[in-house]
PDB file of C-alpha atoms in Angstrom:
ATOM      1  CA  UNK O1049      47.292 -50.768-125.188  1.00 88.00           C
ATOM      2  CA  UNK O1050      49.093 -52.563-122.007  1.00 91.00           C
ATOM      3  CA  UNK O1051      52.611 -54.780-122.792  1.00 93.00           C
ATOM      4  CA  UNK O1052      53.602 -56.345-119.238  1.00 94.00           C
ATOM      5  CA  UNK O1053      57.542 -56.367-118.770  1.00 92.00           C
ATOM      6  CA  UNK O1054      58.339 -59.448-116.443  1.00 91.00           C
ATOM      7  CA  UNK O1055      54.794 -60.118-115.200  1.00 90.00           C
ATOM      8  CA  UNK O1056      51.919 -62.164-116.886  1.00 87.00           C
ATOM      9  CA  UNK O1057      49.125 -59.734-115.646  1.00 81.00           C
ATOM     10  CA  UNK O1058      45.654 -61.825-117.078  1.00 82.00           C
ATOM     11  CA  UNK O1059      45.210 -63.755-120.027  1.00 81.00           C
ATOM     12  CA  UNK O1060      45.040 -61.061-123.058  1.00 85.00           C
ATOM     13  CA  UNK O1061      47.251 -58.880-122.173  1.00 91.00           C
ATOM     14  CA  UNK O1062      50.482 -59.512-124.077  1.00 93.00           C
ATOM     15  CA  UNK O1063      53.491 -59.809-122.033  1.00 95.00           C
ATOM     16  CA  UNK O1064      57.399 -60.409-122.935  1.00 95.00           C
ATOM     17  CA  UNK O1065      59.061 -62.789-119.897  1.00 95.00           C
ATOM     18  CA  UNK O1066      62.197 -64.951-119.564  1.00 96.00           C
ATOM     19  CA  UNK O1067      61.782 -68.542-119.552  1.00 97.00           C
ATOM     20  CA  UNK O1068      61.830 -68.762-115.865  1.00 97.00           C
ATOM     21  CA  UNK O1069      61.244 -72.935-115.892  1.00 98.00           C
ATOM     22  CA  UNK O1070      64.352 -73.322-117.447  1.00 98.00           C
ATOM     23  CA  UNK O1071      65.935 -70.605-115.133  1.00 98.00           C
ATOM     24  CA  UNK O1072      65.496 -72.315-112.385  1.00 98.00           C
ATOM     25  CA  UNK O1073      66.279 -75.935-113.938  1.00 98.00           C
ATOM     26  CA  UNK O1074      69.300 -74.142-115.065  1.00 98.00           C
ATOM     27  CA  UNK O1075      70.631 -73.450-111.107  1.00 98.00           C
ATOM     28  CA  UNK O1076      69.146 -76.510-110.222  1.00 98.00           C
ATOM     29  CA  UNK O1077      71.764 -78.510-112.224  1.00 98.00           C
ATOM     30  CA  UNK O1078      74.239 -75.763-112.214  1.00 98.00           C
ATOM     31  CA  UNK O1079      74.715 -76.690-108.040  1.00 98.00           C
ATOM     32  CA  UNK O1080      74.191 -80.195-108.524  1.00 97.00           C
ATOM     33  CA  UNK O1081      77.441 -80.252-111.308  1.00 96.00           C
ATOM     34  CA  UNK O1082      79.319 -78.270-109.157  1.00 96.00           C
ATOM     35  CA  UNK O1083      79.061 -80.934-106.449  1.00 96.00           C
ATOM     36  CA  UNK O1084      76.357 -79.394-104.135  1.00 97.00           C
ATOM     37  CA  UNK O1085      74.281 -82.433-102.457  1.00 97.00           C
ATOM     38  CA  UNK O1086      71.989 -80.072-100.460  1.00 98.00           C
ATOM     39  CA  UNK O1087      69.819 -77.692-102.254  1.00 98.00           C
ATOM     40  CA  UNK O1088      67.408 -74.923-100.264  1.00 98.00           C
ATOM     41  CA  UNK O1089      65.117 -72.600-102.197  1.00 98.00           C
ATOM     42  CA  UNK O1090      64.066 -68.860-101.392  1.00 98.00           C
ATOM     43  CA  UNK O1091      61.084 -68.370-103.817  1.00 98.00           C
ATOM     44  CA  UNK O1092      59.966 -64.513-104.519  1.00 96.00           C
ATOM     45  CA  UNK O1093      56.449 -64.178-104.211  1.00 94.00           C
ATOM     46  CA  UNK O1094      53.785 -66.743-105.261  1.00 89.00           C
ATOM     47  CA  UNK O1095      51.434 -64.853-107.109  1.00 90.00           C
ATOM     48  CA  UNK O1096      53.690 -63.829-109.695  1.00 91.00           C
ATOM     49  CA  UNK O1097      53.401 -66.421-111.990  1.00 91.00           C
ATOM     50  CA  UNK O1098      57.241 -65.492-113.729  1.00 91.00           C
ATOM     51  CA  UNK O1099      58.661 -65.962-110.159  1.00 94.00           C
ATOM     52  CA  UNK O1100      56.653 -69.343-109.493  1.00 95.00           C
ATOM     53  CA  UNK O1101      57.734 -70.761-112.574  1.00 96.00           C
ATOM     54  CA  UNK O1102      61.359 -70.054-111.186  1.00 97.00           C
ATOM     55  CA  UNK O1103      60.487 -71.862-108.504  1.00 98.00           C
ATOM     56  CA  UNK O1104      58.888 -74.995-110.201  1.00 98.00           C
ATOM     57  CA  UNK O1105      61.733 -75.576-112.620  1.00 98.00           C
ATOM     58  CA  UNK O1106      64.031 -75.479-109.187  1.00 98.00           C
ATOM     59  CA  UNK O1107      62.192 -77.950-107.379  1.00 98.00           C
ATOM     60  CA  UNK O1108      61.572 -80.631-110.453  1.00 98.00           C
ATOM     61  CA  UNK O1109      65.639 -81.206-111.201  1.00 98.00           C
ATOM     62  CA  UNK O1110      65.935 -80.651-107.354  1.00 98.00           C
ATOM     63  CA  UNK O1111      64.134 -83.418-106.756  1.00 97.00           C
ATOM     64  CA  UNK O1112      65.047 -84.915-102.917  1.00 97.00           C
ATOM     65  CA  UNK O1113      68.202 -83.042-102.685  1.00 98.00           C
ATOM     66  CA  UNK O1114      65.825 -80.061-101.915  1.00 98.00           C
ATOM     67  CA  UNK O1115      66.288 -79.636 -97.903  1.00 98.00           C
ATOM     68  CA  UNK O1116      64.586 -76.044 -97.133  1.00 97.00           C
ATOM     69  CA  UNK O1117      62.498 -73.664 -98.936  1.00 98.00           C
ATOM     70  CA  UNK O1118      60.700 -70.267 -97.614  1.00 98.00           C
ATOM     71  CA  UNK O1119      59.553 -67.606 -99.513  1.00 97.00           C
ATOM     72  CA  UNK O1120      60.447 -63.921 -98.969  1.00 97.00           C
ATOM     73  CA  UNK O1121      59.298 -60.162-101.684  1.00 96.00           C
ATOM     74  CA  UNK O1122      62.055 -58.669-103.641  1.00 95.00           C
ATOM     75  CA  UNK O1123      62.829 -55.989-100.550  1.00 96.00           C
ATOM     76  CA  UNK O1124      66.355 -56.779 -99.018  1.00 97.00           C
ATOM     77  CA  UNK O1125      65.085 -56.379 -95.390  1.00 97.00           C
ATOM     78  CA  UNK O1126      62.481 -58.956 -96.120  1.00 98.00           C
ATOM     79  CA  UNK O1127      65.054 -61.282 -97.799  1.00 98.00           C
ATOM     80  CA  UNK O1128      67.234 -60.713 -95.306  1.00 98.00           C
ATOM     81  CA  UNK O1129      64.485 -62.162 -92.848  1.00 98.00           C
ATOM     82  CA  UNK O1130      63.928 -65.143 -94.550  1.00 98.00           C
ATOM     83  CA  UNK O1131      67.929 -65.494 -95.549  1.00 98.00           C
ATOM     84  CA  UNK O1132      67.714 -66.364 -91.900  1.00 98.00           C
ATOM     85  CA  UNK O1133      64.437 -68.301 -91.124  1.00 98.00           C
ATOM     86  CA  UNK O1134      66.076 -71.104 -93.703  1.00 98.00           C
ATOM     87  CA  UNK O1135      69.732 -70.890 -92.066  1.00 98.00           C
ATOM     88  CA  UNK O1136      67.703 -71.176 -88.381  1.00 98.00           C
ATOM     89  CA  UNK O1137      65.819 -73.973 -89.956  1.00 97.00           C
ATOM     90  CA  UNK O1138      67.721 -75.917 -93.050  1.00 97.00           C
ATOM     91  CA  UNK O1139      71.035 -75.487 -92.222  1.00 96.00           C
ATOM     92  CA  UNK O1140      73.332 -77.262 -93.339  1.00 97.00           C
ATOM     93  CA  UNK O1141      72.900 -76.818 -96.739  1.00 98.00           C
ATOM     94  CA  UNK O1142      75.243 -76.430 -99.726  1.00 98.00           C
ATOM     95  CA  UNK O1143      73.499 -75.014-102.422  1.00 98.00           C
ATOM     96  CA  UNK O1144      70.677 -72.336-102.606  1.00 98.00           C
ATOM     97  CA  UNK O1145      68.744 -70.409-105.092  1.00 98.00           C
ATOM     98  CA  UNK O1146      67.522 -67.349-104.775  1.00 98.00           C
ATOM     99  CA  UNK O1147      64.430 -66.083-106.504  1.00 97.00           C
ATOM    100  CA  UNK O1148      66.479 -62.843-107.829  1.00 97.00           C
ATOM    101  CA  UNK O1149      69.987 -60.908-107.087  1.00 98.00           C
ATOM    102  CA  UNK O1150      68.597 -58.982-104.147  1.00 97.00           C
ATOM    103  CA  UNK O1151      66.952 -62.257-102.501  1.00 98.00           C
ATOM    104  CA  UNK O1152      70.862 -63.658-103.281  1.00 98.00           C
ATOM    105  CA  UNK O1153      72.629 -60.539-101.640  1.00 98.00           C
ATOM    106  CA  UNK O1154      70.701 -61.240 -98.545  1.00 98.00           C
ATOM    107  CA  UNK O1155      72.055 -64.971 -98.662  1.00 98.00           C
ATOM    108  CA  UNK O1156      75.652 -63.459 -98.899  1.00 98.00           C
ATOM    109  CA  UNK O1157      75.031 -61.042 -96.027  1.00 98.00           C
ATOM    110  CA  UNK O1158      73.724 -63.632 -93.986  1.00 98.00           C
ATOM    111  CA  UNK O1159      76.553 -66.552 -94.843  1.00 98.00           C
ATOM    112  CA  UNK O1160      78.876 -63.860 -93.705  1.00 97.00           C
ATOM    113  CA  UNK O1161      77.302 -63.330 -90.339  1.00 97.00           C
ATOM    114  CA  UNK O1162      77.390 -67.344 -89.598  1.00 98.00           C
ATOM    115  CA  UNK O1163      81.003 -67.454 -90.533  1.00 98.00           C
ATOM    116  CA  UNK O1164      79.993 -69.709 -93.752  1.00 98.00           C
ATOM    117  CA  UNK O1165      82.290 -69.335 -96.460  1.00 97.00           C
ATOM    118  CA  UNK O1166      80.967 -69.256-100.196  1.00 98.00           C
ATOM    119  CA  UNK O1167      81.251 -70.801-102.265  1.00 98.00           C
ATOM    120  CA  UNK O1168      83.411 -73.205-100.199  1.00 97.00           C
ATOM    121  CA  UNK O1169      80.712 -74.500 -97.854  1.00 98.00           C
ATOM    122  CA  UNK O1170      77.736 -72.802 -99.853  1.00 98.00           C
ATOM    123  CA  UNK O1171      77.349 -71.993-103.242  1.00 98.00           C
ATOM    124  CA  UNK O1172      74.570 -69.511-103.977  1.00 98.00           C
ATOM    125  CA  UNK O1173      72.884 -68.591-107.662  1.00 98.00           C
ATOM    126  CA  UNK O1174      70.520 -65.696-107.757  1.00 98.00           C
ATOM    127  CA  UNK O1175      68.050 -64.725-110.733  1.00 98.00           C
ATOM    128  CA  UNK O1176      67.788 -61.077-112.751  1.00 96.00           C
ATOM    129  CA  UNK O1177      71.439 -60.823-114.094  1.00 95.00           C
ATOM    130  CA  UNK O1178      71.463 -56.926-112.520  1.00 94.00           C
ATOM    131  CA  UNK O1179      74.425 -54.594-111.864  1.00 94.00           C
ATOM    132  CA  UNK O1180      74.045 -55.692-107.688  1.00 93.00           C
ATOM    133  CA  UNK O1181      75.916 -58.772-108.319  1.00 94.00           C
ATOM    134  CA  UNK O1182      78.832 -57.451-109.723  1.00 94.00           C
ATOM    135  CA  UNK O1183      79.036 -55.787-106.268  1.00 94.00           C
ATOM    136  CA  UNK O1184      78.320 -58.325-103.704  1.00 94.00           C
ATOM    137  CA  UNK O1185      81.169 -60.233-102.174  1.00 93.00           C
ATOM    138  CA  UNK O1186      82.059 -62.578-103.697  1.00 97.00           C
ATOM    139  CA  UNK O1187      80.763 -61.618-106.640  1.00 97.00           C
ATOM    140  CA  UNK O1188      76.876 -63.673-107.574  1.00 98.00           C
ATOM    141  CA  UNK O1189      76.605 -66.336-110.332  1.00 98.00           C
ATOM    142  CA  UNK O1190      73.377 -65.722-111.830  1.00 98.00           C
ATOM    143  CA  UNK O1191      70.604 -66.606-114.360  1.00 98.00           C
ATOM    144  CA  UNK O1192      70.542 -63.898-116.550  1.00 98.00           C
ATOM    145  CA  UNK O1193      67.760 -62.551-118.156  1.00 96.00           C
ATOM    146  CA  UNK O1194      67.940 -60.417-121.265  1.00 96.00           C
ATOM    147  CA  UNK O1195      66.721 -57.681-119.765  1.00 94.00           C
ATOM    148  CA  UNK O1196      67.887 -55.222-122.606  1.00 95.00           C
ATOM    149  CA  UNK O1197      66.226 -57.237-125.232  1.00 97.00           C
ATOM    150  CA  UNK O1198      63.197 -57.824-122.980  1.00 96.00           C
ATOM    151  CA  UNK O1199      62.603 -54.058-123.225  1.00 95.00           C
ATOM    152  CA  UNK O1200      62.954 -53.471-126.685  1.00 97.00           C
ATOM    153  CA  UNK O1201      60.341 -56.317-127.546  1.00 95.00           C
ATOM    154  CA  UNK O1202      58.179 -54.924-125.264  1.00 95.00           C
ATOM    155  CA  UNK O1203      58.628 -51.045-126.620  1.00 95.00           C
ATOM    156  CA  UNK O1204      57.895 -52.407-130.233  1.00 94.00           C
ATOM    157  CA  UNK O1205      55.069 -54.983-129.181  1.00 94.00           C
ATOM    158  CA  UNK O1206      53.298 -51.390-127.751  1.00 93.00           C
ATOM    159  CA  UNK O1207      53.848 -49.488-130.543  1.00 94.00           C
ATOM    160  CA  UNK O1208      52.869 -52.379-132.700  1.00 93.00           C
ATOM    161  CA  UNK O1209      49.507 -52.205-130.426  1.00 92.00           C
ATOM    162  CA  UNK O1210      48.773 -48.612-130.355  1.00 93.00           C
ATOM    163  CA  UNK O1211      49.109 -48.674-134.648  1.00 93.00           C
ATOM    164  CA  UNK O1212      47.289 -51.430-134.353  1.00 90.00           C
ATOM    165  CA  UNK O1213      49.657 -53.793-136.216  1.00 88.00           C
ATOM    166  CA  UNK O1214      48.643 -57.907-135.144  1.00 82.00           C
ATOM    167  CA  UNK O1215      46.865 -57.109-132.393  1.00 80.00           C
ATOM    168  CA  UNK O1216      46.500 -60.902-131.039  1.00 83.00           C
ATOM    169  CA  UNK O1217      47.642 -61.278-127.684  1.00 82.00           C
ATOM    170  CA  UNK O1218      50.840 -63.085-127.433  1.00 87.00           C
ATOM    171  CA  UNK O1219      53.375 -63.886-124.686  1.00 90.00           C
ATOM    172  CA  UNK O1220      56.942 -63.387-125.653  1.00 94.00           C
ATOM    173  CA  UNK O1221      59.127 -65.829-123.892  1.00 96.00           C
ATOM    174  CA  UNK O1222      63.118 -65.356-124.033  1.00 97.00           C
ATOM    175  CA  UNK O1223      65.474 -67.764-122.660  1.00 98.00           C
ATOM    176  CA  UNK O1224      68.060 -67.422-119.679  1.00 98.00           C
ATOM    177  CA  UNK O1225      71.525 -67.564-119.381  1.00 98.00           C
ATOM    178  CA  UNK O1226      73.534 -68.759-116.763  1.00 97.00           C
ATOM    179  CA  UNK O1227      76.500 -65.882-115.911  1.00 97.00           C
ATOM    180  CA  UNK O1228      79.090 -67.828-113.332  1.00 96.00           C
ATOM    181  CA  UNK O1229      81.121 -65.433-111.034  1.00 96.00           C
ATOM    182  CA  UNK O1230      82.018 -66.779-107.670  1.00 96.00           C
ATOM    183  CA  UNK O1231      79.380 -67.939-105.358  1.00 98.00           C
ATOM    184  CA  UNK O1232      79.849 -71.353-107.383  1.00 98.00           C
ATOM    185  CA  UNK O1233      82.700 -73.414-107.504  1.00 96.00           C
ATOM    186  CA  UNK O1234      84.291 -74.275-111.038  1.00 86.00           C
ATOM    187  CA  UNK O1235      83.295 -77.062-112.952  1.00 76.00           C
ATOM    188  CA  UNK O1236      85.280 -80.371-112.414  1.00 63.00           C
ATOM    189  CA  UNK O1237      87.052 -81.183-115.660  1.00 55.00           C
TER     190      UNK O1237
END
């Protein structure tokens, strides 16, 4: 008995996910609100169909306003690379999503290294909800997944499998929340 965690691995193999569409809709119109008129994108990688779907929800409410995009894996050295590829490139921009937190810690690093001050003249969102973002400087706004609760579905969906409760295949999709630190500015009242 197999129960992916994050990943759709092939159809009939039951997996518990968070509703990456509306993840990425979610920092899509999160930016816009907060004034951002210049939106750039650094996807994670495209076969994971979890991460594309981050992507595609992005890009719809993104619409025109979507200047720069690149892709980059979930290793901070390669983020890091394409952090700068899409400054070198898009610049200027004023909002950009980041696939997950490490992609968006790479963003940070970078911003600081071009002397661009966030959220001031960039606001950045990342993706995961993880510990790292608490850390960065400032600290990330993110789309939080419920990782916790992820798990526990997951742990009973298995043992569910192995006792051979409802053994249908079934894809458990939770939603996203958006968790605003300071890489955004505050909503206009």
């Amino acid at each position: 008995p197999m129960v992916a965690l994050d990943r759709i691995v092939k159809a009939g193999i039951d997996a518990v996910v968070s509703d990456g569409y509306e993840g990425g809709k979610l920092a899509a119109d999160t930016l816009l609100q907060r004034g951002a008129t210049r939106l750039a994108h650094i996807a994670g990688p495209d076969h994971l169909k979890t991460v594309k779907r981050r992507t595609e929800g992005f890009v719809e409410v993104a619409g025109e306003k979507l200047v720069g995009m690149t892709e980059s894996t979930f290793t901070f050295k390669d983020a890091l690379k394409a952090s700068q590829e899409l400054f070198d490139h898009a610049w200027p921009f004023d909002g950009i999503f980041a696939a997950n937190d490490v992609i968006a810690a790479a963003v940070l690093q970078e911003a600081v290294r071009r002397n661009i001050r966030v959220p001031e003249e960039l606001q950045v969102i990342g993706y995961d909800g993880i510990e790292l973002g608490e850390m960065t400087s400032p600290p990330l706004t993110t789309i939080v997944q419920p990782i916790y609760e992820m798990g526990r579905l997951a742990t009973e969906r298995l043992l569910d499998l192995i006792e051979k409760k409802d053994t249908r295949p079934r894809e458990m999709l939770l939603p996203v929340t958006l968790l605003e630190r300071h890489t955004t500015k505050r909503k206009e009242r």
